[in-house]
XYZ file of C-alpha atoms in Angstrom:
353
model
C 1.762 12.973 -92.111
C -1.445 13.746 -90.322
C -1.738 14.751 -86.722
C -3.830 11.708 -86.003
C -1.214 9.438 -87.424
C 1.537 11.166 -85.418
C -0.371 10.644 -82.218
C -0.938 7.015 -83.116
C 2.747 6.488 -83.790
C 3.764 8.158 -80.565
C 1.212 6.053 -78.668
C 2.487 2.855 -80.270
C 6.019 3.688 -79.432
C 5.058 4.358 -75.793
C 3.158 1.099 -75.489
C 5.213 -1.721 -73.960
C 5.565 -4.797 -76.093
C 3.787 -7.900 -74.746
C 4.846 -11.484 -75.361
C 2.240 -13.768 -77.024
C 1.583 -15.697 -73.776
C 0.836 -12.565 -71.803
C -1.367 -11.272 -74.617
C -3.363 -14.511 -74.572
C -3.855 -14.347 -70.796
C -4.957 -10.727 -71.065
C -7.415 -11.609 -73.825
C -8.888 -14.498 -71.823
C -9.302 -12.278 -68.771
C -11.115 -9.670 -70.859
C -13.418 -12.296 -72.390
C -14.216 -13.687 -68.942
C -15.103 -10.225 -67.695
C -17.371 -9.619 -70.684
C -19.075 -12.981 -70.147
C -19.762 -12.172 -66.489
C -21.212 -8.801 -67.472
C -23.411 -10.531 -70.061
C -24.692 -13.028 -67.468
C -25.489 -10.212 -65.069
C -27.459 -8.426 -67.784
C -29.445 -11.575 -68.585
C -30.230 -12.094 -64.902
C -31.427 -8.510 -64.526
C -33.584 -8.783 -67.650
C -35.132 -12.012 -66.376
C -35.900 -10.413 -63.031
C -37.562 -7.445 -64.714
C -39.586 -9.762 -66.958
C -40.662 -11.879 -63.974
C -41.614 -8.765 -62.031
C -43.723 -7.509 -64.936
C -45.503 -10.868 -65.175
C -46.079 -11.037 -61.427
C -47.569 -7.564 -61.370
C -50.231 -8.811 -63.755
C -51.040 -11.837 -61.624
C -50.166 -12.109 -57.958
C -47.689 -9.285 -57.595
C -47.837 -5.883 -55.902
C -51.385 -4.583 -55.468
C -52.803 -2.122 -57.954
C -53.462 0.964 -55.869
C -55.171 3.205 -58.375
C -58.791 3.423 -57.289
C -59.618 4.700 -60.777
C -58.686 1.269 -62.130
C -60.616 -0.451 -59.358
C -63.856 1.347 -60.094
C -66.943 0.144 -61.881
C -67.804 -0.415 -65.497
C -68.565 2.489 -67.771
C -72.184 1.378 -68.116
C -72.767 1.785 -64.369
C -74.594 4.898 -63.255
C -72.325 7.676 -61.897
C -74.888 8.306 -59.173
C -73.761 5.035 -57.598
C -70.809 4.976 -55.197
C -69.439 3.007 -52.241
C -67.667 3.629 -48.968
C -65.599 0.719 -47.639
C -64.473 0.226 -44.047
C -62.048 -2.624 -43.387
C -61.466 -4.494 -40.141
C -58.496 -6.594 -39.071
C -59.940 -10.116 -39.209
C -58.638 -11.934 -42.262
C -60.944 -13.927 -44.529
C -60.084 -16.915 -46.705
C -59.801 -15.544 -50.263
C -61.197 -18.618 -52.005
C -64.271 -18.662 -49.785
C -64.800 -14.939 -50.323
C -64.598 -15.432 -54.077
C -66.964 -18.403 -54.219
C -69.592 -16.901 -51.936
C -69.387 -13.654 -53.922
C -69.908 -15.499 -57.220
C -72.935 -17.345 -55.835
C -74.478 -14.233 -54.312
C -73.864 -12.108 -57.393
C -75.356 -14.789 -59.644
C -78.479 -14.984 -57.474
C -79.021 -11.276 -57.793
C -78.335 -11.397 -61.522
C -81.233 -13.838 -61.916
C -83.573 -11.183 -60.562
C -84.983 -8.238 -62.451
C -82.033 -5.917 -62.999
C -83.947 -2.716 -62.272
C -86.186 -4.347 -59.666
C -85.950 -4.257 -55.910
C -85.359 -7.114 -53.506
C -86.438 -7.483 -49.883
C -83.533 -8.938 -48.005
C -82.350 -10.137 -44.654
C -78.983 -11.407 -43.421
C -76.979 -13.031 -46.183
C -75.452 -16.197 -47.483
C -73.080 -18.854 -46.202
C -72.541 -21.632 -48.697
C -72.386 -25.038 -46.987
C -69.196 -25.926 -48.863
C -67.529 -22.639 -47.864
C -68.876 -21.854 -44.396
C -66.134 -19.571 -43.065
C -67.270 -16.476 -44.942
C -70.648 -14.775 -44.820
C -71.856 -12.040 -47.144
C -74.858 -10.074 -45.969
C -76.957 -7.337 -47.548
C -79.145 -5.139 -45.373
C -81.168 -2.148 -46.637
C -80.461 1.045 -44.751
C -83.430 2.061 -42.541
C -86.066 3.193 -43.117
C -85.831 1.446 -46.501
C -86.840 -2.204 -46.593
C -85.623 -2.920 -50.109
C -82.606 -2.238 -52.290
C -82.159 -2.144 -56.046
C -80.806 -5.386 -57.451
C -78.246 -3.754 -59.751
C -76.709 -1.754 -56.903
C -75.921 -4.921 -54.972
C -74.333 -6.554 -58.040
C -72.162 -3.494 -58.610
C -71.192 -3.326 -54.929
C -70.138 -6.987 -54.777
C -67.951 -6.528 -57.846
C -66.399 -3.322 -56.537
C -65.697 -4.874 -53.140
C -63.978 -7.887 -54.677
C -61.783 -5.643 -56.830
C -60.709 -3.640 -53.809
C -59.882 -6.770 -51.797
C -58.166 -8.624 -54.626
C -56.008 -5.797 -55.913
C -55.394 -3.539 -52.957
C -56.534 -4.098 -49.392
C -56.473 -7.873 -49.062
C -59.218 -10.158 -47.795
C -60.459 -8.853 -44.457
C -63.786 -8.303 -42.810
C -65.354 -5.186 -44.203
C -68.504 -3.113 -44.250
C -69.550 -1.458 -47.493
C -71.957 1.441 -47.547
C -73.875 1.448 -50.826
C -74.716 5.001 -51.858
C -77.084 6.452 -54.437
C -76.630 10.147 -55.107
C -74.501 10.199 -51.941
C -77.387 8.845 -49.864
C -76.945 5.595 -47.948
C -79.301 2.929 -49.316
C -77.845 -0.380 -48.053
C -75.011 -2.118 -46.232
C -72.979 -4.986 -47.638
C -70.949 -7.041 -45.170
C -68.118 -9.516 -45.707
C -67.508 -11.267 -42.419
C -67.151 -14.569 -40.583
C -70.423 -16.215 -39.529
C -71.422 -15.828 -35.910
C -72.625 -19.419 -35.909
C -70.004 -22.053 -36.500
C -72.469 -24.830 -37.387
C -73.342 -23.713 -40.926
C -71.999 -26.606 -42.956
C -75.326 -28.448 -43.133
C -77.438 -25.639 -44.522
C -77.561 -22.549 -46.663
C -79.119 -19.344 -45.458
C -81.518 -17.919 -47.998
C -80.599 -14.475 -49.169
C -84.022 -13.379 -50.323
C -86.791 -13.672 -47.786
C -89.845 -11.498 -47.143
C -89.544 -8.930 -44.401
C -92.712 -8.676 -42.300
C -94.749 -5.566 -42.843
C -96.565 -3.672 -45.533
C -94.426 -3.492 -48.675
C -97.144 -3.233 -51.298
C -95.578 -0.041 -52.642
C -92.502 -1.841 -53.978
C -91.940 -4.512 -56.588
C -90.563 -7.605 -54.901
C -88.424 -9.870 -57.028
C -87.525 -13.349 -55.846
C -85.375 -15.591 -58.058
C -87.120 -18.633 -59.499
C -85.552 -21.989 -60.330
C -83.626 -21.655 -63.545
C -85.562 -24.339 -65.435
C -88.828 -22.379 -65.152
C -87.359 -19.691 -67.423
C -84.773 -21.316 -69.640
C -85.477 -25.035 -69.641
C -83.462 -27.712 -67.890
C -79.852 -26.564 -67.876
C -76.982 -28.980 -68.439
C -73.439 -28.635 -69.677
C -70.388 -30.575 -70.803
C -67.262 -28.987 -69.389
C -63.623 -29.784 -69.999
C -60.207 -28.189 -70.012
C -58.733 -27.191 -73.352
C -56.057 -29.653 -74.474
C -52.652 -28.177 -73.662
C -54.441 -25.104 -72.331
C -52.576 -22.440 -70.397
C -52.842 -22.045 -66.642
C -55.042 -19.195 -65.423
C -54.283 -17.032 -62.432
C -56.930 -17.670 -59.767
C -57.490 -13.994 -59.075
C -57.855 -13.282 -62.782
C -60.483 -15.994 -63.159
C -62.680 -14.853 -60.274
C -62.486 -11.159 -61.203
C -63.362 -12.087 -64.790
C -66.324 -14.259 -63.730
C -67.725 -11.605 -61.384
C -67.315 -8.925 -64.038
C -69.060 -11.146 -66.571
C -71.947 -11.792 -64.171
C -72.289 -8.045 -63.733
C -72.463 -7.572 -67.498
C -74.822 -10.485 -68.192
C -77.063 -9.468 -65.284
C -78.315 -6.511 -67.282
C -80.323 -8.838 -69.508
C -83.449 -10.817 -68.557
C -82.522 -14.457 -68.142
C -85.069 -15.531 -70.761
C -83.720 -13.158 -73.401
C -82.140 -14.916 -76.385
C -78.421 -14.587 -77.070
C -78.474 -13.418 -80.679
C -74.820 -13.881 -81.602
C -71.268 -14.319 -80.359
C -69.587 -11.871 -78.030
C -66.627 -11.543 -75.712
C -66.108 -10.303 -72.178
C -62.756 -9.199 -70.794
C -61.086 -6.649 -68.575
C -57.908 -4.622 -68.660
C -57.319 -5.759 -65.066
C -56.821 -9.449 -65.848
C -55.073 -11.706 -68.343
C -58.155 -13.715 -69.246
C -61.324 -13.347 -71.298
C -64.547 -15.186 -72.084
C -65.893 -15.990 -75.543
C -69.549 -16.936 -76.006
C -70.955 -18.505 -79.164
C -74.156 -19.991 -80.430
C -74.041 -23.760 -80.853
C -71.715 -24.610 -83.743
C -71.463 -20.827 -84.250
C -74.637 -20.868 -86.290
C -77.328 -18.235 -86.636
C -79.872 -18.089 -83.780
C -82.324 -20.962 -83.624
C -85.799 -20.267 -85.005
C -87.530 -22.625 -82.564
C -86.925 -23.548 -78.937
C -84.818 -24.303 -77.107
C -82.883 -21.062 -77.525
C -79.542 -19.969 -76.147
C -80.532 -17.498 -73.424
C -78.713 -15.246 -71.003
C -79.877 -17.444 -68.146
C -77.778 -20.246 -69.652
C -74.734 -17.968 -69.783
C -75.294 -16.883 -66.198
C -75.635 -20.440 -64.917
C -72.459 -21.530 -66.696
C -70.554 -18.557 -65.252
C -71.777 -19.479 -61.774
C -70.548 -23.054 -62.122
C -67.108 -22.511 -63.662
C -65.079 -21.518 -60.559
C -66.374 -24.357 -58.361
C -65.839 -26.834 -61.211
C -62.195 -25.808 -61.496
C -61.651 -25.691 -57.755
C -62.981 -29.233 -57.349
C -60.317 -30.374 -59.828
C -57.639 -28.149 -58.283
C -56.749 -26.780 -61.668
C -57.366 -23.301 -63.030
C -56.732 -23.414 -66.750
C -58.236 -22.581 -70.131
C -61.680 -24.052 -70.354
C -64.473 -24.982 -72.742
C -68.089 -25.956 -72.211
C -71.088 -26.726 -74.369
C -74.417 -25.602 -72.934
C -77.627 -27.564 -73.312
C -81.273 -26.761 -72.665
C -83.632 -29.706 -72.295
C -80.764 -31.922 -73.539
C -80.427 -29.909 -76.753
C -77.124 -28.062 -77.425
C -77.684 -24.314 -77.662
C -74.382 -22.554 -76.972
C -70.665 -22.708 -76.247
C -68.348 -20.827 -73.925
C -64.570 -20.519 -73.739
C -62.402 -19.120 -70.947
C -58.989 -18.285 -72.366
C -55.809 -16.614 -71.221
C -54.858 -13.161 -72.456
C -56.686 -9.908 -73.068
C -59.270 -9.659 -75.806
C -58.948 -6.192 -77.375
C -62.088 -4.142 -77.557
C -64.086 -6.253 -75.095
C -63.345 -4.568 -71.809
C -65.153 -4.217 -68.524
C -63.917 -0.658 -68.269
C -63.051 1.178 -65.070
C -64.580 4.204 -63.456
C -63.848 5.731 -60.070
C -66.696 5.372 -57.588
C -64.942 3.654 -54.678
C -63.859 5.351 -51.453
C -61.800 3.409 -48.927
C -61.612 4.261 -45.256
């Protein structure tokens, strides 16, 4: 007889004998305990899953400045210093004014310079002002630097510091070239007008190339679109949508607005659960005669999307067909989820004070 068997026999002899009723009660108690443990595990797993999802949408701020930097295509000579105040700003109004301002710059020549004064207060969103002022003695600032700075500032507010008044110093090779301000307007009566961002500054500026945006139709025909939500489309996080739109404007702004879109492409970011898909009309080859699908059409559609959704109080997957002179030329989708290989990648050119 083996040792193991001996031990088992001795253990069985030492074990008191239980009646069937007591054995049943003991078994039920054990099953109840196991069930409670199982429920606790499910609850914990659900909490962890919810926390993971929240961290990708409205959860704890992302504090890595490396992830909040600028796209890989941006010049490493560009950087920013941000100084935050205590006055809170309305996030939606910050977003919408930033989209409008960024789109206006993107319509200019990307490598050109703009003469600026004050800033912009949209009549529909009058509680936030964004202003760009060249650093003296300069009277101009490069268009692309302002686009990059707006995007970087929005990332910092949305993911880390919150929406507060702030001053951004725009630097080129560590030299101050302009200031970008997010603040509340000094004048309260701004609902009946829009301050023009680009306006000539008095004085002799013949040594610089001034670029003032022209009405869109002069470059790309008369823009129109047909927009609708995707049937049974998923809800989009508001922050994800605005960060995606601003990143897309930054990407599209590199191209002249009258340049033809020669195929389909996608824009996304590893910071947000959303992406944009852009196609030629009916996904065909580029048109051989006008009207063409041009980057100005893409830019104008990007500018309109957030306000269109806000007016309907619904942020969800979206589709639009784009027309030029009443002729369909392109299509755009905004969809939930990351699109692999189509990232607005991060750098690390932001310093926060």
